[in-house]
XYZ file of C-alpha atoms in Angstrom:
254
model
C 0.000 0.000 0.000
C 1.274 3.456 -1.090
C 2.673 5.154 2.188
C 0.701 7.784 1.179
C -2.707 6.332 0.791
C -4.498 6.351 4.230
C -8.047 4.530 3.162
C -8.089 2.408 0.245
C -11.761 1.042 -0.936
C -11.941 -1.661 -3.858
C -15.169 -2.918 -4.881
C -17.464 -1.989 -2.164
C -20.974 -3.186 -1.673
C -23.381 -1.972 0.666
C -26.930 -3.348 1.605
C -29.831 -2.884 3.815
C -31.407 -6.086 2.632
C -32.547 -6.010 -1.335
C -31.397 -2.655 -1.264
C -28.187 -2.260 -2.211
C -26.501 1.146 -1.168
C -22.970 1.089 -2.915
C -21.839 -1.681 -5.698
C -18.324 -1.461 -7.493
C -17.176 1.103 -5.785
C -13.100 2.587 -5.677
C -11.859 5.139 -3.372
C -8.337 6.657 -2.385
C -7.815 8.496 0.565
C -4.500 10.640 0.734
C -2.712 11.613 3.824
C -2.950 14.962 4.290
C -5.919 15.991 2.247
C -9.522 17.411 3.561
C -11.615 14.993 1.049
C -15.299 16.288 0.514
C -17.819 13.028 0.034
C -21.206 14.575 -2.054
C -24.350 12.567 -3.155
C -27.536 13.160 -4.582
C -30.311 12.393 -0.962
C -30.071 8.940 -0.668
C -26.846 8.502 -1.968
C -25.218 6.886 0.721
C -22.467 9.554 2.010
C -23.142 8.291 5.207
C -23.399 4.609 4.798
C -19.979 4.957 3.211
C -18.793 6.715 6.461
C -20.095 4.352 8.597
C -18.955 1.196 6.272
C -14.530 3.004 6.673
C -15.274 3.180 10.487
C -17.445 -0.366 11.066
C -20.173 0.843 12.004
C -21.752 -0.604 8.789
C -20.964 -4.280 7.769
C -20.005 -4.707 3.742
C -21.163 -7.103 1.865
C -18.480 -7.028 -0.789
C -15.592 -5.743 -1.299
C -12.406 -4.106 0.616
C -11.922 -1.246 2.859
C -8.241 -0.316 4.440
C -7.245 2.556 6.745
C -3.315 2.896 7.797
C -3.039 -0.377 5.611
C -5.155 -2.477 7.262
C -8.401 -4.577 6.670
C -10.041 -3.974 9.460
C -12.646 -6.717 9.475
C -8.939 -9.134 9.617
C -8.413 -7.734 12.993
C -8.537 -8.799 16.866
C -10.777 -6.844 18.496
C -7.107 -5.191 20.325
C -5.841 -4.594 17.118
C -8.879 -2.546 15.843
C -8.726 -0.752 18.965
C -5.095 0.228 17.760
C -6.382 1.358 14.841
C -9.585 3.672 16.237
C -7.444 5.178 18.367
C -5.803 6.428 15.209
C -9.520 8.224 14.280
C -11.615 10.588 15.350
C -15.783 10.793 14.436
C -18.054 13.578 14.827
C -21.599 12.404 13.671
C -24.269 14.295 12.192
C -26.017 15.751 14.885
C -23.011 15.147 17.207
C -23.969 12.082 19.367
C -23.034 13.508 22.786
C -24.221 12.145 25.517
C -26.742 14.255 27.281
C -26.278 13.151 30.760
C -21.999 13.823 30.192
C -21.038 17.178 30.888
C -18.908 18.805 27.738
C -15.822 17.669 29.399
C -16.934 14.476 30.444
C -18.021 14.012 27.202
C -14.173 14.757 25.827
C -12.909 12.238 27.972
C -15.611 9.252 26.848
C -12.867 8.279 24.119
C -9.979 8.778 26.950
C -11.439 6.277 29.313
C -12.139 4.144 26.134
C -8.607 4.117 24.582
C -6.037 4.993 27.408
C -4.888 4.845 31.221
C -4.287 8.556 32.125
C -5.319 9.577 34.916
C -8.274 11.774 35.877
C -6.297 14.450 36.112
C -4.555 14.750 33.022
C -7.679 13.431 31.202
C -9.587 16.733 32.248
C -6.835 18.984 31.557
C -6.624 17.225 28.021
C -10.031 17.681 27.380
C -10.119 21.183 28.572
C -6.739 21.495 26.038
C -9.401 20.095 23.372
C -12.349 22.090 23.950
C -10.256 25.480 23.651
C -8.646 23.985 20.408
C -12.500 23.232 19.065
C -13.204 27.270 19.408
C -15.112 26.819 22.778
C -14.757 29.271 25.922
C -13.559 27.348 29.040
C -16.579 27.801 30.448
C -17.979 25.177 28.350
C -16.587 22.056 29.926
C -18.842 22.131 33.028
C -22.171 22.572 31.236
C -24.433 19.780 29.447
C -25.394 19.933 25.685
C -28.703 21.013 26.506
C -27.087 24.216 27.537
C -25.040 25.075 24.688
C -26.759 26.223 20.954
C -26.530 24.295 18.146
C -23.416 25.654 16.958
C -21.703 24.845 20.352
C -22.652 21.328 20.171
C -21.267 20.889 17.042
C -18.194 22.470 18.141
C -18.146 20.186 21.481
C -18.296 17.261 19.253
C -15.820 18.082 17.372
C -13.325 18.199 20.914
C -14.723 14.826 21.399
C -13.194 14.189 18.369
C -9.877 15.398 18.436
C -9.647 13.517 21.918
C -7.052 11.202 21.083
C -4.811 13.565 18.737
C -6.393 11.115 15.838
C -4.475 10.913 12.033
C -7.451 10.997 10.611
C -10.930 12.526 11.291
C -14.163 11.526 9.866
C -16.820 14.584 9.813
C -20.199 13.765 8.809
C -22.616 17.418 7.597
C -20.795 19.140 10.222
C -21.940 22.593 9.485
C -26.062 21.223 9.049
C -28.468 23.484 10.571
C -26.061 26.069 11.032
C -26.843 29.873 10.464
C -24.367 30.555 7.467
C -21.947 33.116 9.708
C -21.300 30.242 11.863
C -20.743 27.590 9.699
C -18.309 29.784 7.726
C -16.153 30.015 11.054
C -16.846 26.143 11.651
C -15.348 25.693 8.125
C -12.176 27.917 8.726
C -11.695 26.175 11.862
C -11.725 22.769 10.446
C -8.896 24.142 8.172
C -6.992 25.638 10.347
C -6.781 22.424 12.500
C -5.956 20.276 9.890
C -2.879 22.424 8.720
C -1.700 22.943 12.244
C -2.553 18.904 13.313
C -1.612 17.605 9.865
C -4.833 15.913 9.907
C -6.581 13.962 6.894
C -10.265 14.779 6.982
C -12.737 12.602 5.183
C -15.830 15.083 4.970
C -19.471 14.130 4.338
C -21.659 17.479 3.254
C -24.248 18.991 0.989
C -22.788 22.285 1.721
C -21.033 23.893 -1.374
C -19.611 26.537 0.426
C -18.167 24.136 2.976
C -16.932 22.325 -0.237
C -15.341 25.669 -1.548
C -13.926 26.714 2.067
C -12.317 23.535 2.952
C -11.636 20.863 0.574
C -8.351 19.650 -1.796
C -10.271 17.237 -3.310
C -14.705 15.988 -3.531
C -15.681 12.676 -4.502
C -19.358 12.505 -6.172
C -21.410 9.642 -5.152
C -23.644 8.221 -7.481
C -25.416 5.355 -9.832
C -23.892 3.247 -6.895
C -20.452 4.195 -7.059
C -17.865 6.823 -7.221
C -18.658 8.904 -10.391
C -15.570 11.556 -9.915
C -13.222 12.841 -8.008
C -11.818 16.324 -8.232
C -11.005 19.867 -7.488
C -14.267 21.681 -7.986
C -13.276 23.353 -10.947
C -12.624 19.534 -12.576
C -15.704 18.649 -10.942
C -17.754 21.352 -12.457
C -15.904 20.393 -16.512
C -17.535 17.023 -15.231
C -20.302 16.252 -17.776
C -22.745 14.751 -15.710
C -26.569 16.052 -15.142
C -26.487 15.893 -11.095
C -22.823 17.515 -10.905
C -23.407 20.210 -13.524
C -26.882 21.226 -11.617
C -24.979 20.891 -7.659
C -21.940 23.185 -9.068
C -23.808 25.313 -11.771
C -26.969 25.982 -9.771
C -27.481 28.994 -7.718
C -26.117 28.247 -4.856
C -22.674 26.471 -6.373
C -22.436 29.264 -8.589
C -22.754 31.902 -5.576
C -20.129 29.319 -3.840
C -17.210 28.953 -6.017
C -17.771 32.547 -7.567
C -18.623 31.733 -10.674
């Protein structure tokens, strides 16, 4: 495996019974890159999230992160390898009954033998880093607006210093002024951590603010991969109205 290939997928198939999500489908990862993952609703941006991290069983096919099939693994070794990651669902998947910081230190507990101690001050570390005042590690998610939660799942994320982080419509439901500082954020952390980011959206100006590269789901499989202005050359009916519409045009500034 090329060093600098971090998920390689060859020939995935996805199902929910007879209804197959993903067939035939080929993806490279590269270290280093934010990757943006689009689909037409239904397209299974998600399921293809959830398939990398194994969450979602295959039915076909090969998936490896850091070089390694993961379904070949002991249950230690796949620990090895999650430790590696960090995931920040859609609508952030904190627990309600976990303070902020508590919540930080779920993957902590999880993956590691610090100490109490150093586990809060880490996850205090990790809140600042997501763009959250201190004051945020005492309180529950019910205190904190949407745009706070999203930012407290993201610390939860970045618990464990990961390679790799998997975001899944991390700026959905957010008021465009903060998901436009959510997007520079997510940059800014991945220059300063060196992080690969594999990024599930519907947002074209997340796909504009953020991403090297975006990898069109469709028919099944991956249609293209590109820099939007390849993407938007692509001659395809879904891809030429999701970059030339209104809102892609407003986006990319054409």
């Amino acid at each position: 495996m090329s060093d600098d290939i971090i998920i390689r997928i060859r020939d995935l198939k996805t199902a929910y019974g007879d209804h197959v999500v993903h067939e035939h489908l080929d993806l490279d990862i590269r270290k280093g890159e934010i990757i943006g993952v689009i689909a037409p609703s239904g397209g299974g941006k998600s399921v293809l999230l959830r398939a990398i991290i194994g969450l979602k069983q295959p039915a076909a096919g090969s998936i490896e992160v850091f070089g390694k099939q993961l379904e070949t693994l002991s249950e230690d070794q796949r620990s090895e390898v999650e430790r590696r990651w960090g995931v920040m669902f859609q609508d952030g998947a904190l627990f309600s009954n976990l303070t902020v910081r508590e919540n930080v230190m779920v993957p902590m507990r999880e993956h590691t033998n610090l100490s109490e101690q150093l586990s809060r001050e880490l996850a205090d570390m990790k809140i600042l880093m997501a763009g959250l005042q201190p004051d945020a590690g005492p309180k529950y998610p019910s205190d904190l607006s949407g745009g706070m939660r999203k930012r407290a799942a993201l610390a939860r994320a970045l618990a464990l210093d990961p390679e790799l982080l998997f975001l899944d419509e991390p700026t959905a439901g957010l008021d465009p002024i903060t998901a436009a500082a959510f997007d520079q954020l997510i940059r800014s952390l991945q220059k300063a951590m060196g992080l690969t980011v594999f990024l599930v959206t519907h947002d074209v100006d997340t796909l504009n603010a953020t991403c090297d590269r975006i990898a069109v789901l469709g028919d099944k499989h991956v249609l293209a991969v590109g820099t939007i202005d390849e993407l938007r050359a692509f001659d395809h009916p879904w891809v030429q109205e999701y970059f030339g519409g209104p809102r892609g045009r407003a986006a990319t500034g054409h």
